[in-house]
Amino acid sequence: MRPARPPFLIRPVLLLAVLGGAFVAGAAWAEGTPMSANKTPAASSADTYPPSRVCGAGALTLWECRLPRQRVALCLAAKGQGAERLQVLRADKAGRVELLAAGGGGTKLRYEMSPNGDASLEFLRDGRQVLLIDPLRGPSILEQEMHGRVQRSECRNPNQTLSLNHTVALLRALGITASS
C-alpha cells in the first residue's frame, strides 16, 4: 500500500495551478481589446457571480455581505455610464432596499489589491465612506464611516470576489484601476 501524500505537498501544486490560471487570464486581458464601460461581458460574468435579491433582476452581484439582520451587496446595474453603474445596496429582512453608496456624481472610488490577494473597494462622498474589504482568507468586512463614527461588520459568508479576474476586468472597463 502506498503511503498518503502529505497535505503540504499538495498546496504548492494548487498554488502553481491558480497562479498559472491568473497569468493566462491576465495575458488574455492584455492582448484583447479593452471592453467599453457599456459593453461588459454580462453573459460570462452572470455565470461567475451568484445572483442576489439585493441587486435585483438585470444587475450583477459583484460582492455580497450577509449580516444578522441585513444583506449588503455591490451591484453592477445593467444601465448607466461608467462608474455610476456601481451601487452598494442594503436590504433588511423585510426586503426594503436602501442605497448606501454609488459611483459617479462626485463619488471618489478607490480600488486596491495587495500582493497577498486581499482586495478592497472604497466609496467616499460628502464625508461618508463605505469600504468593502475582501481578504483572501477569512470573511469579508463592511466598514462604514460617517461624521467620524466607524462601524465595522464582519460578513457571515465567506466571499472572495473583489479580486476575481472577472471583477478586475469589469472595474477596468468602468475606468477603475487597482492601486497597490
Backbone as ProteinMPNN parsed JSONL, in Angstrom:
{"seq_chain_A": "MRPARPPFLIRPVLLLAVLGGAFVAGAAWAEGTPMSANKTPAASSADTYPPSRVCGAGALTLWECRLPRQRVALCLAAKGQGAERLQVLRADKAGRVELLAAGGGGTKLRYEMSPNGDASLEFLRDGRQVLLIDPLRGPSILEQEMHGRVQRSECRNPNQTLSLNHTVALLRALGITASS", "coords_chain_A": {"N_chain_A": [[0.843, -1.18, 0.0], [0.53, 2.185, -0.814], [1.962, 5.041, 0.758], [0.091, 7.814, 2.108], [-0.007, 11.028, 0.571], [1.545, 13.811, 1.987], [-0.359, 16.667, 3.097], [0.882, 19.194, 2.814], [2.429, 19.003, 0.541], [0.664, 19.034, -1.522], [-0.425, 21.582, -1.654], [1.52, 23.461, -2.88], [1.332, 22.644, -5.556], [-1.336, 23.214, -6.168], [-1.253, 25.992, -5.779], [0.514, 26.767, -7.825], [-1.072, 26.059, -10.02], [-3.247, 27.816, -9.738], [-1.943, 30.328, -9.872], [-0.87, 30.111, -12.434], [-3.222, 30.028, -13.962], [-4.197, 32.608, -13.389], [-2.182, 34.125, -14.57], [-2.476, 33.431, -17.279], [-5.086, 34.375, -17.725], [-4.655, 37.089, -17.217], [-2.85, 37.689, -19.255], [-4.477, 37.24, -21.457], [-6.28, 39.322, -21.126], [-4.56, 41.513, -21.478], [-3.829, 41.179, -24.141], [-6.221, 41.312, -25.482], [-8.909, 43.444, -26.695], [-9.746, 46.197, -24.725], [-12.778, 46.29, -22.867], [-15.61, 48.399, -23.471], [-17.159, 50.778, -21.267], [-19.874, 50.366, -21.378], [-20.227, 47.896, -22.443], [-19.983, 45.345, -20.958], [-18.977, 41.988, -20.234], [-21.615, 40.471, -19.856], [-22.907, 37.949, -20.128], [-20.906, 35.94, -19.669], [-20.052, 36.8, -17.164], [-22.33, 36.618, -15.598], [-22.509, 33.941, -15.046], [-20.382, 33.655, -13.345], [-20.888, 35.143, -11.038], [-23.0, 34.697, -8.321], [-26.535, 35.304, -8.212], [-28.22, 37.944, -6.404], [-30.821, 38.847, -4.216], [-30.762, 41.4, -3.328], [-29.572, 43.062, -5.271], [-31.273, 42.763, -7.437], [-33.174, 42.034, -10.473], [-31.459, 41.806, -13.581], [-29.126, 43.07, -12.792], [-25.686, 42.609, -11.908], [-24.312, 40.86, -9.172], [-21.57, 41.721, -7.57], [-20.328, 41.471, -5.151], [-21.17, 40.333, -1.933], [-22.474, 40.7, 1.343], [-23.502, 39.057, 4.104], [-25.241, 39.861, 6.93], [-26.403, 39.763, 10.394], [-29.113, 40.923, 10.461], [-29.494, 41.952, 7.963], [-28.555, 42.352, 4.475], [-25.854, 43.292, 2.442], [-24.826, 44.498, -0.671], [-22.624, 44.764, -3.494], [-23.461, 46.044, -6.451], [-23.712, 45.835, -9.999], [-25.256, 47.77, -12.123], [-27.409, 47.25, -14.943], [-27.851, 49.321, -16.677], [-26.635, 52.617, -17.511], [-23.728, 54.778, -17.27], [-20.279, 54.162, -17.191], [-18.64, 54.359, -14.019], [-20.883, 55.045, -12.566], [-22.616, 52.985, -12.644], [-22.034, 51.273, -10.577], [-23.221, 50.287, -7.437], [-23.785, 50.294, -3.943], [-25.87, 48.496, -2.098], [-28.264, 48.046, 0.535], [-30.285, 45.671, 2.11], [-32.989, 44.997, 4.258], [-34.483, 42.5, 6.476], [-37.16, 42.587, 5.832], [-37.107, 43.182, 3.205], [-36.806, 45.773, 2.298], [-34.956, 48.075, 0.424], [-32.013, 50.001, 0.505], [-29.939, 52.618, -0.648], [-26.552, 52.722, -0.119], [-24.135, 53.654, -1.161], [-22.868, 55.0, -4.234], [-21.277, 54.935, -7.422], [-19.8, 57.5, -9.523], [-20.953, 60.92, -10.14], [-19.455, 62.704, -8.379], [-18.503, 60.992, -6.437], [-15.697, 59.57, -4.958], [-13.77, 56.882, -5.921], [-11.875, 54.132, -4.831], [-9.932, 51.466, -5.579], [-8.228, 48.746, -4.367], [-5.654, 46.317, -4.517], [-3.766, 43.886, -2.904], [-0.523, 42.299, -2.791], [-0.874, 39.898, -1.408], [-3.349, 38.935, -2.088], [-5.583, 40.119, -0.979], [-8.318, 42.399, -1.362], [-9.962, 45.569, -1.861], [-12.653, 47.936, -2.023], [-13.427, 51.256, -2.074], [-15.806, 53.743, -1.424], [-16.202, 57.185, -1.387], [-17.799, 60.029, -0.344], [-18.979, 63.218, 0.351], [-18.044, 63.242, 3.063], [-18.789, 60.749, 3.91], [-17.916, 57.381, 4.118], [-17.816, 54.27, 2.551], [-16.606, 51.137, 2.769], [-15.602, 48.213, 1.26], [-14.207, 45.284, 2.134], [-12.277, 42.618, 1.155], [-10.745, 40.036, 2.122], [-8.317, 37.546, 1.185], [-8.219, 35.278, 2.744], [-10.552, 34.285, 5.114], [-13.581, 35.94, 6.333], [-15.392, 38.482, 4.5], [-15.505, 42.084, 4.981], [-17.508, 44.813, 5.956], [-17.216, 48.202, 6.117], [-18.224, 51.233, 7.45], [-18.121, 54.739, 7.568], [-19.137, 57.693, 9.035], [-19.231, 61.038, 9.717], [-17.034, 60.811, 11.487], [-17.602, 58.546, 12.972], [-17.1, 55.123, 13.068], [-18.271, 52.124, 11.769], [-17.852, 48.754, 11.792], [-18.367, 45.707, 10.289], [-18.349, 42.204, 10.272], [-18.747, 39.899, 7.713], [-21.03, 37.171, 7.356], [-20.756, 35.281, 5.457], [-18.33, 33.515, 3.642], [-16.461, 35.206, 1.271], [-15.02, 35.898, -1.82], [-14.563, 37.787, -4.052], [-13.828, 40.333, -5.006], [-11.278, 40.312, -6.011], [-11.318, 38.649, -8.153], [-10.599, 37.678, -11.538], [-12.616, 38.34, -13.397], [-13.983, 40.388, -12.025], [-11.98, 42.315, -11.725], [-11.552, 42.908, -14.442], [-14.097, 43.924, -15.12], [-14.19, 46.213, -13.459], [-12.027, 47.635, -14.527], [-13.071, 48.137, -17.079], [-14.979, 49.963, -16.376], [-13.437, 52.083, -15.794], [-12.021, 52.052, -13.445], [-9.138, 51.442, -11.826], [-6.82, 49.271, -10.179], [-4.96, 50.148, -7.312], [-1.916, 49.641, -5.571]], "CA_chain_A": [[0.0, 0.0, 0.0], [1.31, 3.4, -0.982], [1.665, 5.998, 1.829], [-0.651, 9.016, 1.695], [0.817, 12.2, 0.308], [1.309, 14.844, 3.0], [-1.115, 17.788, 2.539], [1.717, 20.343, 2.479], [2.968, 18.826, -0.802], [-0.408, 19.302, -2.487], [-0.655, 23.025, -1.733], [2.308, 24.148, -3.914], [0.817, 22.301, -6.876], [-2.549, 24.01, -6.347], [-0.854, 27.382, -5.909], [1.035, 26.949, -9.176], [-2.196, 25.991, -10.957], [-4.005, 29.066, -9.611], [-1.129, 31.419, -10.416], [-0.798, 29.921, -13.882], [-4.516, 30.464, -14.499], [-4.269, 34.065, -13.287], [-1.277, 34.662, -15.572], [-3.1, 33.251, -18.591], [-6.216, 35.305, -17.81], [-4.101, 38.438, -17.326], [-2.279, 37.828, -20.598], [-5.597, 37.355, -22.392], [-6.812, 40.688, -20.995], [-3.601, 42.439, -22.059], [-3.816, 41.03, -25.589], [-7.541, 41.611, -26.03], [-9.341, 44.83, -26.729], [-10.47, 46.514, -23.501], [-14.221, 46.465, -23.026], [-16.097, 49.737, -23.171], [-17.898, 50.797, -19.999], [-21.255, 49.948, -21.602], [-20.261, 46.553, -23.013], [-19.328, 44.383, -20.08], [-19.322, 40.63, -20.645], [-22.695, 40.067, -18.949], [-23.218, 36.524, -20.207], [-19.903, 35.153, -18.963], [-19.995, 37.238, -15.779], [-23.515, 36.153, -14.881], [-22.202, 32.596, -14.568], [-19.357, 33.765, -12.323], [-21.424, 35.759, -9.832], [-24.341, 34.239, -7.949], [-27.465, 36.425, -8.106], [-28.623, 38.361, -5.068], [-32.109, 39.56, -4.211], [-30.481, 42.801, -3.018], [-29.292, 43.786, -6.51], [-32.443, 42.713, -8.306], [-33.056, 41.458, -11.811], [-30.715, 42.566, -14.582], [-27.868, 43.578, -12.238], [-24.741, 41.604, -11.435], [-23.885, 40.991, -7.785], [-20.122, 41.548, -7.579], [-19.872, 41.197, -3.782], [-22.312, 40.339, -1.021], [-22.154, 40.543, 2.756], [-24.668, 38.689, 4.912], [-25.153, 40.264, 8.331], [-27.528, 39.164, 11.114], [-30.45, 41.415, 10.127], [-29.495, 42.61, 6.66], [-27.562, 41.969, 3.466], [-25.293, 44.421, 1.705], [-24.268, 43.974, -1.919], [-22.078, 45.632, -4.527], [-24.207, 45.687, -7.652], [-23.393, 46.486, -11.255], [-26.52, 47.97, -12.818], [-27.371, 46.956, -16.374], [-27.898, 50.585, -17.431], [-25.852, 53.715, -16.972], [-22.43, 55.024, -17.881], [-19.084, 54.068, -16.365], [-18.665, 54.013, -12.598], [-22.211, 55.282, -11.977], [-23.321, 51.699, -12.619], [-21.737, 50.596, -9.315], [-24.045, 50.705, -6.305], [-23.759, 49.474, -2.737], [-27.247, 48.484, -1.608], [-28.524, 47.293, 1.762], [-31.67, 45.205, 2.226], [-33.293, 44.42, 5.564], [-35.222, 41.231, 6.392], [-38.461, 42.833, 5.215], [-36.904, 43.38, 1.77], [-36.622, 47.192, 1.956], [-33.612, 48.296, -0.105], [-31.504, 51.355, 0.714], [-28.671, 52.9, -1.318], [-25.502, 53.168, 0.795], [-23.121, 54.372, -1.93], [-22.93, 54.81, -5.683], [-20.19, 55.541, -8.166], [-20.185, 58.647, -10.343], [-21.539, 62.075, -9.468], [-18.654, 63.264, -7.302], [-18.014, 59.95, -5.524], [-14.336, 59.106, -5.21], [-13.652, 55.431, -5.805], [-10.502, 53.63, -4.74], [-9.869, 50.009, -5.616], [-6.87, 48.314, -4.03], [-5.322, 44.889, -4.445], [-2.441, 43.707, -2.314], [0.134, 41.093, -3.305], [-1.32, 38.682, -0.717], [-4.657, 38.533, -2.591], [-6.661, 40.925, -0.397], [-8.804, 43.472, -2.227], [-10.962, 46.433, -1.239], [-13.238, 48.982, -2.861], [-13.876, 52.33, -1.197], [-16.642, 54.819, -1.94], [-16.069, 58.329, -0.496], [-18.581, 61.162, -0.827], [-19.551, 64.105, 1.359], [-17.662, 62.829, 4.409], [-19.256, 59.384, 4.208], [-17.09, 56.358, 3.499], [-18.253, 52.877, 2.569], [-15.443, 50.355, 2.372], [-15.823, 46.779, 1.132], [-12.904, 44.639, 2.297], [-12.402, 41.217, 0.759], [-9.472, 39.347, 2.298], [-8.207, 36.241, 0.541], [-8.569, 34.29, 3.771], [-11.47, 34.81, 6.117], [-14.796, 36.592, 5.832], [-15.337, 39.865, 4.036], [-15.826, 43.08, 6.002], [-18.151, 46.052, 5.536], [-16.868, 49.278, 7.033], [-18.885, 52.492, 7.116], [-17.729, 55.855, 8.416], [-19.907, 58.909, 8.794], [-19.002, 62.039, 10.759], [-16.049, 60.332, 12.435], [-18.023, 57.305, 13.639], [-16.823, 53.981, 12.209], [-18.98, 50.876, 12.059], [-17.182, 47.671, 11.069], [-19.147, 44.478, 10.423], [-17.79, 41.032, 9.612], [-19.766, 39.187, 6.967], [-21.222, 35.784, 7.767], [-20.482, 34.396, 4.33], [-17.003, 33.689, 3.056], [-16.64, 35.81, -0.039], [-13.731, 36.216, -2.42], [-14.933, 38.173, -5.404], [-13.271, 41.608, -5.451], [-10.006, 40.111, -6.71], [-11.501, 37.735, -9.285], [-10.226, 38.26, -12.826], [-13.805, 38.969, -13.994], [-14.267, 41.641, -11.32], [-10.92, 43.253, -12.107], [-11.839, 43.319, -15.821], [-15.287, 44.785, -15.098], [-13.817, 47.506, -12.885], [-11.209, 48.327, -15.544], [-13.972, 48.611, -18.132], [-15.677, 51.125, -15.831], [-12.456, 53.133, -15.586], [-11.486, 51.957, -12.082], [-7.968, 50.57, -11.835], [-6.329, 48.938, -8.842], [-3.692, 50.677, -6.812], [-1.391, 48.71, -4.573]], "C_chain_A": [[0.889, 1.245, 0.0], [0.964, 4.404, 0.133], [0.951, 7.229, 1.26], [0.318, 10.18, 1.524], [0.519, 13.263, 1.367], [0.605, 16.053, 2.369], [-0.249, 18.978, 2.143], [2.361, 20.21, 1.108], [1.925, 19.132, -1.874], [-0.574, 20.797, -2.701], [0.202, 23.734, -2.782], [1.802, 23.861, -5.325], [-0.446, 23.114, -7.163], [-2.211, 25.479, -6.545], [-0.318, 27.663, -7.304], [-0.085, 26.927, -10.211], [-2.998, 27.282, -10.928], [-3.23, 30.223, -10.21], [-1.005, 31.312, -11.929], [-2.082, 30.365, -14.556], [-4.656, 31.97, -14.473], [-3.374, 34.711, -14.336], [-1.891, 34.576, -16.961], [-4.257, 34.227, -18.766], [-5.719, 36.733, -17.954], [-3.515, 38.688, -18.698], [-3.39, 37.983, -21.629], [-6.186, 38.752, -22.329], [-5.872, 41.671, -21.684], [-3.611, 42.371, -23.58], [-5.136, 41.454, -26.223], [-7.817, 43.095, -26.059], [-10.098, 45.13, -25.451], [-11.948, 46.742, -23.784], [-14.585, 47.923, -22.805], [-16.931, 49.655, -21.903], [-19.332, 50.324, -20.17], [-21.359, 48.525, -22.11], [-19.48, 45.598, -22.139], [-19.786, 42.991, -20.468], [-20.379, 40.023, -19.72], [-22.937, 38.566, -18.969], [-22.198, 35.692, -19.445], [-19.841, 35.534, -17.49], [-21.179, 36.742, -14.973], [-23.299, 34.742, -14.345], [-21.214, 32.626, -13.407], [-19.926, 34.242, -10.991], [-22.819, 35.232, -9.517], [-25.276, 35.436, -7.806], [-27.803, 36.723, -6.649], [-29.947, 39.1, -5.166], [-31.903, 41.04, -3.906], [-30.309, 43.599, -4.309], [-30.486, 43.798, -7.461], [-32.129, 42.167, -9.681], [-32.272, 42.39, -12.727], [-29.388, 43.123, -14.084], [-26.99, 42.413, -11.818], [-24.4, 41.888, -9.976], [-22.395, 40.681, -7.739], [-19.574, 41.159, -6.208], [-21.103, 41.225, -2.903], [-21.84, 40.043, 0.393], [-23.442, 40.239, 3.506], [-24.379, 39.026, 6.366], [-26.373, 39.72, 9.062], [-28.914, 39.642, 10.674], [-30.544, 42.09, 8.76], [-28.465, 41.973, 5.731], [-27.122, 43.236, 2.758], [-24.633, 43.84, 0.466], [-23.693, 45.091, -2.776], [-22.691, 45.161, -5.834], [-23.685, 46.468, -8.853], [-24.69, 46.556, -12.043], [-26.35, 47.718, -14.307], [-27.317, 48.235, -17.204], [-27.075, 51.643, -16.729], [-24.518, 53.81, -17.682], [-21.325, 54.856, -16.844], [-19.347, 53.668, -14.926], [-20.021, 54.264, -11.945], [-23.044, 54.0, -11.92], [-23.084, 50.925, -11.33], [-22.587, 51.166, -8.191], [-23.815, 49.743, -5.144], [-25.153, 49.608, -2.123], [-27.348, 47.639, -0.347], [-29.998, 46.92, 1.787], [-31.871, 44.621, 3.615], [-34.122, 43.158, 5.378], [-36.58, 41.397, 5.728], [-38.339, 43.069, 3.709], [-36.764, 44.829, 1.349], [-35.171, 47.42, 1.569], [-33.242, 49.766, 0.045], [-30.168, 51.49, -0.004], [-27.68, 53.422, -0.29], [-24.459, 54.019, 0.085], [-23.317, 54.071, -3.401], [-21.728, 55.489, -6.322], [-20.712, 56.708, -8.995], [-20.672, 59.815, -9.496], [-20.761, 62.615, -8.285], [-18.164, 62.252, -6.28], [-16.597, 59.564, -5.929], [-14.31, 57.612, -4.961], [-12.183, 55.061, -5.726], [-10.565, 52.114, -4.631], [-8.43, 49.613, -5.351], [-6.775, 46.798, -4.013], [-3.928, 44.79, -3.857], [-1.831, 42.417, -2.85], [-0.328, 39.798, -2.632], [-2.714, 38.232, -1.141], [-5.824, 39.286, -1.99], [-7.046, 42.035, -1.374], [-9.821, 44.303, -1.456], [-11.445, 47.462, -2.25], [-13.86, 50.006, -1.925], [-14.683, 53.358, -1.982], [-16.537, 55.959, -0.939], [-16.818, 59.511, -1.107], [-19.171, 61.915, 0.361], [-19.273, 63.638, 2.784], [-18.142, 61.453, 4.806], [-18.404, 58.399, 3.425], [-17.782, 55.01, 3.638], [-17.098, 52.081, 1.983], [-15.802, 48.881, 2.393], [-14.447, 46.132, 1.154], [-13.091, 43.15, 2.037], [-11.053, 40.528, 0.905], [-9.473, 37.981, 1.606], [-8.609, 35.131, 1.503], [-9.481, 34.957, 4.791], [-12.633, 35.548, 5.491], [-14.541, 38.027, 5.381], [-15.795, 40.795, 5.156], [-16.482, 44.279, 5.328], [-17.803, 47.101, 6.573], [-17.531, 50.554, 6.539], [-18.419, 53.56, 8.098], [-18.561, 57.064, 8.021], [-19.708, 59.825, 9.99], [-18.091, 61.514, 11.868], [-16.416, 59.055, 13.174], [-17.86, 56.143, 12.666], [-17.611, 52.771, 12.7], [-18.36, 49.802, 11.173], [-17.936, 46.377, 11.344], [-18.483, 43.358, 9.634], [-18.929, 40.257, 8.96], [-19.838, 37.731, 7.412], [-20.909, 34.802, 6.647], [-19.048, 34.593, 3.857], [-17.167, 34.169, 1.621], [-15.268, 36.172, -0.576], [-14.004, 36.602, -3.859], [-14.292, 39.471, -5.88], [-11.929, 41.459, -6.157], [-10.112, 39.089, -7.841], [-11.123, 38.433, -10.592], [-11.408, 38.952, -13.493], [-14.09, 40.321, -13.345], [-13.239, 42.695, -11.692], [-11.185, 43.778, -13.52], [-13.062, 44.242, -15.876], [-14.956, 46.166, -14.543], [-12.937, 48.303, -13.846], [-12.085, 48.907, -16.637], [-14.753, 49.847, -17.675], [-14.728, 52.284, -15.557], [-11.834, 53.131, -14.202], [-10.33, 50.97, -12.12], [-7.459, 50.383, -10.41], [-5.049, 49.674, -8.546], [-3.206, 49.713, -5.757], [-0.353, 49.374, -3.717]], "O_chain_A": [[1.874, 1.324, 0.734], [-0.216, 4.599, 0.426], [1.167, 7.628, 0.116], [1.318, 10.296, 2.233], [-0.646, 13.578, 1.612], [0.923, 16.432, 1.242], [-0.609, 19.709, 1.22], [2.805, 21.213, 0.55], [2.276, 19.455, -3.009], [-0.837, 21.233, -3.822], [-0.336, 24.554, -3.527], [1.84, 24.735, -6.191], [-0.612, 23.641, -8.263], [-2.814, 26.144, -7.388], [-0.655, 28.683, -7.904], [-0.052, 27.691, -11.176], [-3.39, 27.791, -11.978], [-3.784, 31.016, -10.971], [-1.034, 32.326, -12.626], [-2.043, 31.008, -15.605], [-5.173, 32.561, -15.421], [-3.744, 35.724, -14.929], [-1.834, 35.534, -17.732], [-4.401, 34.839, -19.824], [-6.285, 37.512, -18.722], [-3.663, 39.778, -19.25], [-3.261, 38.768, -22.568], [-6.554, 39.315, -23.36], [-6.327, 42.565, -22.397], [-3.424, 43.39, -24.245], [-5.163, 41.902, -27.369], [-7.058, 43.899, -25.519], [-11.017, 44.387, -25.108], [-12.318, 47.314, -24.81], [-13.927, 48.611, -22.025], [-17.363, 48.57, -21.513], [-19.956, 49.916, -19.191], [-22.462, 47.988, -22.205], [-18.428, 45.099, -22.54], [-20.891, 42.834, -20.988], [-20.067, 39.162, -18.898], [-23.153, 37.968, -17.915], [-22.576, 34.825, -18.657], [-19.599, 34.671, -16.646], [-21.043, 36.471, -13.78], [-23.846, 34.386, -13.302], [-21.21, 31.72, -12.573], [-19.489, 33.79, -9.932], [-23.718, 35.313, -10.354], [-24.851, 36.486, -7.323], [-27.684, 35.861, -5.779], [-30.164, 39.885, -6.089], [-32.78, 41.854, -4.196], [-30.847, 44.7, -4.427], [-30.675, 44.758, -8.208], [-30.98, 41.876, -10.011], [-32.407, 43.611, -12.651], [-28.593, 43.606, -14.89], [-27.487, 41.36, -11.42], [-24.22, 43.045, -9.595], [-21.994, 39.522, -7.854], [-18.49, 40.586, -6.108], [-21.99, 42.054, -3.104], [-20.929, 39.244, 0.61], [-24.36, 41.058, 3.541], [-23.409, 38.548, 6.955], [-27.306, 39.251, 8.409], [-29.815, 38.815, 10.529], [-31.551, 42.722, 8.44], [-27.628, 41.173, 6.148], [-27.923, 44.137, 2.508], [-23.961, 42.811, 0.538], [-24.202, 46.212, -2.787], [-22.472, 44.031, -6.269], [-23.27, 47.62, -8.727], [-25.17, 45.55, -12.566], [-25.277, 47.945, -14.865], [-26.792, 48.229, -18.317], [-26.846, 51.58, -15.522], [-24.216, 53.023, -18.579], [-21.441, 55.366, -15.729], [-20.148, 52.779, -14.639], [-20.281, 53.737, -10.863], [-24.059, 53.945, -11.225], [-23.848, 50.013, -11.013], [-22.664, 52.382, -8.014], [-23.669, 48.536, -5.339], [-25.557, 50.686, -1.689], [-26.626, 46.658, -0.175], [-30.861, 47.756, 1.518], [-31.042, 43.85, 4.101], [-34.432, 42.781, 4.248], [-37.098, 40.455, 5.128], [-39.351, 43.149, 3.012], [-36.618, 45.105, 0.158], [-34.259, 47.014, 2.288], [-34.04, 50.657, -0.245], [-29.352, 50.569, 0.03], [-27.928, 54.447, 0.346], [-23.954, 54.989, 0.65], [-23.858, 53.029, -3.772], [-21.228, 56.495, -5.819], [-21.922, 56.88, -9.148], [-20.787, 59.703, -8.275], [-21.365, 62.957, -7.269], [-17.468, 62.628, -5.337], [-16.33, 59.268, -7.094], [-14.77, 57.133, -3.924], [-11.352, 55.602, -6.455], [-11.171, 51.561, -3.714], [-7.515, 50.085, -6.026], [-7.682, 46.098, -3.562], [-3.019, 45.518, -4.259], [-2.556, 41.537, -3.314], [-0.193, 38.719, -3.21], [-3.222, 37.244, -0.611], [-6.957, 39.115, -2.44], [-6.207, 42.543, -2.118], [-10.46, 43.817, -0.523], [-10.742, 47.81, -3.199], [-14.705, 49.676, -1.093], [-14.285, 53.784, -3.066], [-16.758, 55.741, 0.252], [-16.527, 59.943, -2.222], [-19.78, 61.324, 1.252], [-20.174, 63.64, 3.622], [-17.919, 61.03, 5.941], [-18.194, 58.56, 2.223], [-18.272, 54.657, 4.711], [-16.668, 52.317, 0.854], [-16.252, 48.357, 3.412], [-13.615, 46.403, 0.288], [-13.958, 42.508, 2.63], [-10.294, 40.437, -0.06], [-10.519, 37.348, 1.467], [-9.262, 34.164, 1.112], [-9.205, 36.059, 5.266], [-12.675, 35.758, 4.279], [-13.601, 38.684, 5.827], [-16.389, 40.361, 6.143], [-16.057, 44.706, 4.254], [-18.06, 46.92, 7.763], [-17.419, 50.915, 5.367], [-18.332, 53.319, 9.302], [-18.676, 57.411, 6.845], [-19.978, 59.446, 11.13], [-18.347, 61.746, 13.05], [-15.601, 58.534, 13.935], [-18.414, 56.169, 11.566], [-17.612, 52.446, 13.888], [-18.346, 49.93, 9.949], [-18.123, 45.997, 12.499], [-18.102, 43.538, 8.478], [-19.953, 39.994, 9.592], [-18.831, 37.136, 7.796], [-20.811, 33.6, 6.892], [-18.604, 35.729, 3.689], [-17.934, 33.59, 0.851], [-14.438, 36.706, 0.161], [-13.713, 35.839, -4.78], [-14.222, 39.687, -7.09], [-11.485, 42.387, -6.833], [-9.098, 38.706, -8.423], [-11.309, 39.643, -10.729], [-11.249, 40.019, -14.087], [-14.403, 41.289, -14.037], [-13.594, 43.845, -11.949], [-11.052, 44.978, -13.763], [-13.055, 45.234, -16.604], [-15.391, 47.177, -15.093], [-13.091, 49.519, -13.961], [-11.871, 50.037, -17.076], [-15.141, 50.678, -18.496], [-15.165, 53.354, -15.133], [-11.185, 54.104, -13.818], [-10.527, 49.791, -12.415], [-7.653, 51.242, -9.55], [-4.172, 49.811, -9.399], [-4.01, 49.037, -5.116], [0.203, 48.742, -2.818]]}, "name": "protein", "num_of_chains": 1, "seq": "MRPARPPFLIRPVLLLAVLGGAFVAGAAWAEGTPMSANKTPAASSADTYPPSRVCGAGALTLWECRLPRQRVALCLAAKGQGAERLQVLRADKAGRVELLAAGGGGTKLRYEMSPNGDASLEFLRDGRQVLLIDPLRGPSILEQEMHGRVQRSECRNPNQTLSLNHTVALLRALGITASS"}
